[in-house]
Structure formats: C-alpha cells, structure tokens
C-alpha cells in the first residue's frame, strides 16, 4: 500500500464509522459536524452555527432538532438577546457517543513510543490541514 491507498482506506473507515454513529443516534453527518463545532467552540446561536457549517438557518433548525432528540444538545434563549436561541452541547454527551472509539484509540496509541506518537501526530495535523484546504477549494463556487 502507498500513501494514497492508506488515505483512501482511512477516509472510508472514518465515513463508515460516522454513518454507524448516525444510524445509532438518528443524526446525519452534518449533524455530527455541527455537534463537534458546538462541543469545541462552546454554545453557538443558530445563526452562528449556520454560518460555520454553511447552512441556511432553516436547515440548522433541523440539525438542532435531531441533535436535541438524540440528547446531545439543548436549546436555550440567548441571555444577551432573548429573541435568539443558543445551542449548547450537553456536557459528556459527545464523549459518551465516542467513548468506545476513544478507549480503542488510547490503547492503539500506547503501542507507540512518544517519539513515534509525535511523528504520527504531525502526520495527522498535516492531513487535517490538507483536507480543510481541499474542502475549501471544492466549496468555491464555479470550481470544477
């Protein structure tokens, strides 16, 4: 296997995992991306979330509905502007969903020396940067 094969296999495995999570919880891949943003950045208004994930406010309502039904977020009035709603990740809910994966990845990481972990970490960080850039390029209007 070369780098392209590894990348394709990794990508396929990640997509399959998130499909399984989605099927288990009744959420979509976009919902999971929204949850990761909310959990990482803290509470977001529906408008902020829409901007972050490039959706319409109406579509974000559906995202929030599904995440709330799954017990992953709650919606509350914005303390600064009661006309807006703030979407907050329920503490620990994100971790519960990924607890098995987290434990398995910790076990896997323990097999490597700190130096090897550093190289692997560098590869992952650089891979994320490449994926974000390619996503940005694919998202540009009028680009083939």
JSON list of C-alpha atoms in Angstrom, two decimals:
[
{"chain": "A", "resi": 1, "resn": "UNK", "atom": "CA", "xyz": [0.00, 0.00, 0.00]},
{"chain": "A", "resi": 2, "resn": "UNK", "atom": "CA", "xyz": [1.18, 3.52, -0.69]},
{"chain": "A", "resi": 3, "resn": "UNK", "atom": "CA", "xyz": [0.05, 6.83, 0.83]},
{"chain": "A", "resi": 4, "resn": "UNK", "atom": "CA", "xyz": [-2.96, 7.14, -1.49]},
{"chain": "A", "resi": 5, "resn": "UNK", "atom": "CA", "xyz": [-4.18, 3.68, -0.52]},
{"chain": "A", "resi": 6, "resn": "UNK", "atom": "CA", "xyz": [-3.75, 4.43, 3.19]},
{"chain": "A", "resi": 7, "resn": "UNK", "atom": "CA", "xyz": [-5.55, 7.75, 2.80]},
{"chain": "A", "resi": 8, "resn": "UNK", "atom": "CA", "xyz": [-8.44, 6.16, 0.92]},
{"chain": "A", "resi": 9, "resn": "UNK", "atom": "CA", "xyz": [-8.75, 3.35, 3.49]},
{"chain": "A", "resi": 10, "resn": "UNK", "atom": "CA", "xyz": [-8.63, 5.81, 6.39]},
{"chain": "A", "resi": 11, "resn": "UNK", "atom": "CA", "xyz": [-11.21, 8.08, 4.78]},
{"chain": "A", "resi": 12, "resn": "UNK", "atom": "CA", "xyz": [-13.53, 5.16, 4.04]},
{"chain": "A", "resi": 13, "resn": "UNK", "atom": "CA", "xyz": [-13.23, 3.85, 7.61]},
{"chain": "A", "resi": 14, "resn": "UNK", "atom": "CA", "xyz": [-13.95, 7.29, 9.10]},
{"chain": "A", "resi": 15, "resn": "UNK", "atom": "CA", "xyz": [-17.01, 7.77, 6.89]},
{"chain": "A", "resi": 16, "resn": "UNK", "atom": "CA", "xyz": [-18.30, 4.28, 7.76]},
{"chain": "A", "resi": 17, "resn": "UNK", "atom": "CA", "xyz": [-17.81, 4.96, 11.48]},
{"chain": "A", "resi": 18, "resn": "UNK", "atom": "CA", "xyz": [-19.75, 8.22, 11.30]},
{"chain": "A", "resi": 19, "resn": "UNK", "atom": "CA", "xyz": [-22.50, 6.53, 9.30]},
{"chain": "A", "resi": 20, "resn": "UNK", "atom": "CA", "xyz": [-22.79, 3.92, 12.08]},
{"chain": "A", "resi": 21, "resn": "UNK", "atom": "CA", "xyz": [-22.89, 6.66, 14.75]},
{"chain": "A", "resi": 22, "resn": "UNK", "atom": "CA", "xyz": [-25.55, 8.45, 12.75]},
{"chain": "A", "resi": 23, "resn": "UNK", "atom": "CA", "xyz": [-27.65, 5.33, 12.34]},
{"chain": "A", "resi": 24, "resn": "UNK", "atom": "CA", "xyz": [-27.39, 4.57, 16.06]},
{"chain": "A", "resi": 25, "resn": "UNK", "atom": "CA", "xyz": [-28.36, 8.09, 17.14]},
{"chain": "A", "resi": 26, "resn": "UNK", "atom": "CA", "xyz": [-30.66, 9.16, 14.32]},
{"chain": "A", "resi": 27, "resn": "UNK", "atom": "CA", "xyz": [-28.39, 12.01, 13.20]},
{"chain": "A", "resi": 28, "resn": "UNK", "atom": "CA", "xyz": [-26.65, 12.85, 9.94]},
{"chain": "A", "resi": 29, "resn": "UNK", "atom": "CA", "xyz": [-23.00, 13.51, 9.15]},
{"chain": "A", "resi": 30, "resn": "UNK", "atom": "CA", "xyz": [-23.77, 17.25, 9.05]},
{"chain": "A", "resi": 31, "resn": "UNK", "atom": "CA", "xyz": [-25.40, 16.93, 12.49]},
{"chain": "A", "resi": 32, "resn": "UNK", "atom": "CA", "xyz": [-22.23, 15.29, 13.79]},
{"chain": "A", "resi": 33, "resn": "UNK", "atom": "CA", "xyz": [-20.08, 18.05, 12.30]},
{"chain": "A", "resi": 34, "resn": "UNK", "atom": "CA", "xyz": [-22.34, 20.64, 13.95]},
{"chain": "A", "resi": 35, "resn": "UNK", "atom": "CA", "xyz": [-22.07, 18.82, 17.28]},
{"chain": "A", "resi": 36, "resn": "UNK", "atom": "CA", "xyz": [-18.27, 18.77, 17.04]},
{"chain": "A", "resi": 37, "resn": "UNK", "atom": "CA", "xyz": [-18.28, 22.54, 16.43]},
{"chain": "A", "resi": 38, "resn": "UNK", "atom": "CA", "xyz": [-20.65, 23.24, 19.31]},
{"chain": "A", "resi": 39, "resn": "UNK", "atom": "CA", "xyz": [-18.70, 20.96, 21.65]},
{"chain": "A", "resi": 40, "resn": "UNK", "atom": "CA", "xyz": [-15.39, 22.51, 20.57]},
{"chain": "A", "resi": 41, "resn": "UNK", "atom": "CA", "xyz": [-16.29, 26.20, 20.41]},
{"chain": "A", "resi": 42, "resn": "UNK", "atom": "CA", "xyz": [-18.91, 26.33, 23.10]},
{"chain": "A", "resi": 43, "resn": "UNK", "atom": "CA", "xyz": [-22.51, 27.47, 22.78]},
{"chain": "A", "resi": 44, "resn": "UNK", "atom": "CA", "xyz": [-23.44, 28.94, 19.39]},
{"chain": "A", "resi": 45, "resn": "UNK", "atom": "CA", "xyz": [-26.51, 30.76, 18.19]},
{"chain": "A", "resi": 46, "resn": "UNK", "atom": "CA", "xyz": [-28.39, 29.13, 15.35]},
{"chain": "A", "resi": 47, "resn": "UNK", "atom": "CA", "xyz": [-27.13, 31.91, 13.07]},
{"chain": "A", "resi": 48, "resn": "UNK", "atom": "CA", "xyz": [-23.51, 31.37, 14.10]},
{"chain": "A", "resi": 49, "resn": "UNK", "atom": "CA", "xyz": [-23.83, 27.64, 13.56]},
{"chain": "A", "resi": 50, "resn": "UNK", "atom": "CA", "xyz": [-25.43, 28.19, 10.14]},
{"chain": "A", "resi": 51, "resn": "UNK", "atom": "CA", "xyz": [-22.50, 30.37, 9.13]},
{"chain": "A", "resi": 52, "resn": "UNK", "atom": "CA", "xyz": [-19.92, 27.89, 10.48]},
{"chain": "A", "resi": 53, "resn": "UNK", "atom": "CA", "xyz": [-21.32, 24.89, 8.59]},
{"chain": "A", "resi": 54, "resn": "UNK", "atom": "CA", "xyz": [-22.60, 26.84, 5.57]},
{"chain": "A", "resi": 55, "resn": "UNK", "atom": "CA", "xyz": [-26.29, 26.02, 6.01]},
{"chain": "A", "resi": 56, "resn": "UNK", "atom": "CA", "xyz": [-29.44, 28.10, 5.93]},
{"chain": "A", "resi": 57, "resn": "UNK", "atom": "CA", "xyz": [-31.00, 28.99, 9.29]},
{"chain": "A", "resi": 58, "resn": "UNK", "atom": "CA", "xyz": [-33.92, 26.70, 8.43]},
{"chain": "A", "resi": 59, "resn": "UNK", "atom": "CA", "xyz": [-31.58, 23.77, 7.85]},
{"chain": "A", "resi": 60, "resn": "UNK", "atom": "CA", "xyz": [-29.88, 24.48, 11.17]},
{"chain": "A", "resi": 61, "resn": "UNK", "atom": "CA", "xyz": [-33.27, 24.14, 12.87]},
{"chain": "A", "resi": 62, "resn": "UNK", "atom": "CA", "xyz": [-33.45, 20.57, 11.56]},
{"chain": "A", "resi": 63, "resn": "UNK", "atom": "CA", "xyz": [-29.89, 19.89, 12.73]},
{"chain": "A", "resi": 64, "resn": "UNK", "atom": "CA", "xyz": [-30.68, 21.24, 16.21]},
{"chain": "A", "resi": 65, "resn": "UNK", "atom": "CA", "xyz": [-33.93, 19.23, 16.32]},
{"chain": "A", "resi": 66, "resn": "UNK", "atom": "CA", "xyz": [-32.14, 15.95, 15.58]},
{"chain": "A", "resi": 67, "resn": "UNK", "atom": "CA", "xyz": [-29.27, 16.66, 17.99]},
{"chain": "A", "resi": 68, "resn": "UNK", "atom": "CA", "xyz": [-31.72, 17.62, 20.74]},
{"chain": "A", "resi": 69, "resn": "UNK", "atom": "CA", "xyz": [-33.81, 14.46, 20.17]},
{"chain": "A", "resi": 70, "resn": "UNK", "atom": "CA", "xyz": [-30.61, 12.40, 20.43]},
{"chain": "A", "resi": 71, "resn": "UNK", "atom": "CA", "xyz": [-29.87, 14.04, 23.80]},
{"chain": "A", "resi": 72, "resn": "UNK", "atom": "CA", "xyz": [-26.68, 15.70, 22.56]},
{"chain": "A", "resi": 73, "resn": "UNK", "atom": "CA", "xyz": [-27.59, 19.40, 22.76]},
{"chain": "A", "resi": 74, "resn": "UNK", "atom": "CA", "xyz": [-30.07, 21.73, 24.39]},
{"chain": "A", "resi": 75, "resn": "UNK", "atom": "CA", "xyz": [-31.50, 24.99, 23.11]},
{"chain": "A", "resi": 76, "resn": "UNK", "atom": "CA", "xyz": [-31.84, 27.96, 25.43]},
{"chain": "A", "resi": 77, "resn": "UNK", "atom": "CA", "xyz": [-32.69, 31.62, 24.98]},
{"chain": "A", "resi": 78, "resn": "UNK", "atom": "CA", "xyz": [-29.62, 33.78, 24.35]},
{"chain": "A", "resi": 79, "resn": "UNK", "atom": "CA", "xyz": [-29.03, 35.73, 27.59]},
{"chain": "A", "resi": 80, "resn": "UNK", "atom": "CA", "xyz": [-27.87, 38.73, 25.53]},
{"chain": "A", "resi": 81, "resn": "UNK", "atom": "CA", "xyz": [-30.86, 38.72, 23.15]},
{"chain": "A", "resi": 82, "resn": "UNK", "atom": "CA", "xyz": [-33.91, 36.68, 24.19]},
{"chain": "A", "resi": 83, "resn": "UNK", "atom": "CA", "xyz": [-35.11, 36.58, 20.55]},
{"chain": "A", "resi": 84, "resn": "UNK", "atom": "CA", "xyz": [-32.21, 34.29, 19.64]},
{"chain": "A", "resi": 85, "resn": "UNK", "atom": "CA", "xyz": [-31.56, 30.71, 20.64]},
{"chain": "A", "resi": 86, "resn": "UNK", "atom": "CA", "xyz": [-28.21, 29.36, 21.82]},
{"chain": "A", "resi": 87, "resn": "UNK", "atom": "CA", "xyz": [-27.37, 25.73, 21.11]},
{"chain": "A", "resi": 88, "resn": "UNK", "atom": "CA", "xyz": [-25.22, 24.10, 23.79]},
{"chain": "A", "resi": 89, "resn": "UNK", "atom": "CA", "xyz": [-23.66, 20.64, 23.84]},
{"chain": "A", "resi": 90, "resn": "UNK", "atom": "CA", "xyz": [-24.77, 18.62, 26.84]},
{"chain": "A", "resi": 91, "resn": "UNK", "atom": "CA", "xyz": [-21.66, 18.01, 28.96]},
{"chain": "A", "resi": 92, "resn": "UNK", "atom": "CA", "xyz": [-20.34, 14.50, 28.47]},
{"chain": "A", "resi": 93, "resn": "UNK", "atom": "CA", "xyz": [-22.84, 13.59, 25.73]},
{"chain": "A", "resi": 94, "resn": "UNK", "atom": "CA", "xyz": [-20.27, 13.90, 22.93]},
{"chain": "A", "resi": 95, "resn": "UNK", "atom": "CA", "xyz": [-17.80, 11.81, 24.92]},
{"chain": "A", "resi": 96, "resn": "UNK", "atom": "CA", "xyz": [-20.40, 9.12, 25.62]},
{"chain": "A", "resi": 97, "resn": "UNK", "atom": "CA", "xyz": [-21.04, 8.67, 21.92]},
{"chain": "A", "resi": 98, "resn": "UNK", "atom": "CA", "xyz": [-17.35, 8.26, 21.16]},
{"chain": "A", "resi": 99, "resn": "UNK", "atom": "CA", "xyz": [-16.23, 6.52, 24.38]},
{"chain": "A", "resi": 100, "resn": "UNK", "atom": "CA", "xyz": [-15.52, 3.19, 22.68]},
{"chain": "A", "resi": 101, "resn": "UNK", "atom": "CA", "xyz": [-13.54, 4.81, 19.90]},
{"chain": "A", "resi": 102, "resn": "UNK", "atom": "CA", "xyz": [-11.63, 6.94, 22.40]},
{"chain": "A", "resi": 103, "resn": "UNK", "atom": "CA", "xyz": [-10.67, 3.92, 24.51]},
{"chain": "A", "resi": 104, "resn": "UNK", "atom": "CA", "xyz": [-9.60, 1.92, 21.45]},
{"chain": "A", "resi": 105, "resn": "UNK", "atom": "CA", "xyz": [-7.52, 4.83, 20.11]},
{"chain": "A", "resi": 106, "resn": "UNK", "atom": "CA", "xyz": [-5.85, 5.31, 23.51]},
{"chain": "A", "resi": 107, "resn": "UNK", "atom": "CA", "xyz": [-4.96, 1.61, 23.51]},
{"chain": "A", "resi": 108, "resn": "UNK", "atom": "CA", "xyz": [-3.59, 1.90, 19.98]},
{"chain": "A", "resi": 109, "resn": "UNK", "atom": "CA", "xyz": [-1.54, 5.00, 20.82]},
{"chain": "A", "resi": 110, "resn": "UNK", "atom": "CA", "xyz": [0.02, 3.26, 23.82]},
{"chain": "A", "resi": 111, "resn": "UNK", "atom": "CA", "xyz": [1.73, 0.86, 21.41]},
{"chain": "A", "resi": 112, "resn": "UNK", "atom": "CA", "xyz": [3.96, 3.67, 20.12]},
{"chain": "A", "resi": 113, "resn": "UNK", "atom": "CA", "xyz": [6.87, 5.46, 21.74]},
{"chain": "A", "resi": 114, "resn": "UNK", "atom": "CA", "xyz": [6.49, 9.18, 22.50]},
{"chain": "A", "resi": 115, "resn": "UNK", "atom": "CA", "xyz": [8.73, 9.92, 19.52]},
{"chain": "A", "resi": 116, "resn": "UNK", "atom": "CA", "xyz": [6.60, 7.79, 17.20]},
{"chain": "A", "resi": 117, "resn": "UNK", "atom": "CA", "xyz": [3.45, 9.43, 18.58]},
{"chain": "A", "resi": 118, "resn": "UNK", "atom": "CA", "xyz": [4.95, 12.81, 17.76]},
{"chain": "A", "resi": 119, "resn": "UNK", "atom": "CA", "xyz": [5.54, 11.78, 14.12]},
{"chain": "A", "resi": 120, "resn": "UNK", "atom": "CA", "xyz": [2.04, 10.31, 13.88]},
{"chain": "A", "resi": 121, "resn": "UNK", "atom": "CA", "xyz": [0.60, 13.48, 15.42]},
{"chain": "A", "resi": 122, "resn": "UNK", "atom": "CA", "xyz": [2.46, 15.61, 12.89]},
{"chain": "A", "resi": 123, "resn": "UNK", "atom": "CA", "xyz": [1.06, 13.49, 10.04]},
{"chain": "A", "resi": 124, "resn": "UNK", "atom": "CA", "xyz": [-2.48, 13.81, 11.39]},
{"chain": "A", "resi": 125, "resn": "UNK", "atom": "CA", "xyz": [-2.21, 17.60, 11.83]},
{"chain": "A", "resi": 126, "resn": "UNK", "atom": "CA", "xyz": [-0.85, 17.99, 8.30]},
{"chain": "A", "resi": 127, "resn": "UNK", "atom": "CA", "xyz": [-3.52, 15.64, 6.90]},
{"chain": "A", "resi": 128, "resn": "UNK", "atom": "CA", "xyz": [-6.24, 17.72, 8.57]},
{"chain": "A", "resi": 129, "resn": "UNK", "atom": "CA", "xyz": [-4.76, 20.88, 7.01]},
{"chain": "A", "resi": 130, "resn": "UNK", "atom": "CA", "xyz": [-4.75, 19.25, 3.55]},
{"chain": "A", "resi": 131, "resn": "UNK", "atom": "CA", "xyz": [-8.36, 18.09, 3.99]},
{"chain": "A", "resi": 132, "resn": "UNK", "atom": "CA", "xyz": [-9.52, 21.54, 5.11]},
{"chain": "A", "resi": 133, "resn": "UNK", "atom": "CA", "xyz": [-7.80, 23.19, 2.14]},
{"chain": "A", "resi": 134, "resn": "UNK", "atom": "CA", "xyz": [-9.24, 20.68, -0.33]},
{"chain": "A", "resi": 135, "resn": "UNK", "atom": "CA", "xyz": [-12.69, 21.14, 1.22]},
{"chain": "A", "resi": 136, "resn": "UNK", "atom": "CA", "xyz": [-12.34, 24.90, 0.84]},
{"chain": "A", "resi": 137, "resn": "UNK", "atom": "CA", "xyz": [-11.31, 24.54, -2.79]},
{"chain": "A", "resi": 138, "resn": "UNK", "atom": "CA", "xyz": [-14.18, 22.16, -3.58]},
{"chain": "A", "resi": 139, "resn": "UNK", "atom": "CA", "xyz": [-16.63, 24.53, -1.90]},
{"chain": "A", "resi": 140, "resn": "UNK", "atom": "CA", "xyz": [-15.70, 27.52, -4.06]},
{"chain": "A", "resi": 141, "resn": "UNK", "atom": "CA", "xyz": [-18.48, 28.41, -6.49]},
{"chain": "A", "resi": 142, "resn": "UNK", "atom": "CA", "xyz": [-17.70, 27.83, -10.14]},
{"chain": "A", "resi": 143, "resn": "UNK", "atom": "CA", "xyz": [-14.81, 25.47, -9.46]},
{"chain": "A", "resi": 144, "resn": "UNK", "atom": "CA", "xyz": [-14.81, 22.14, -11.30]}
]
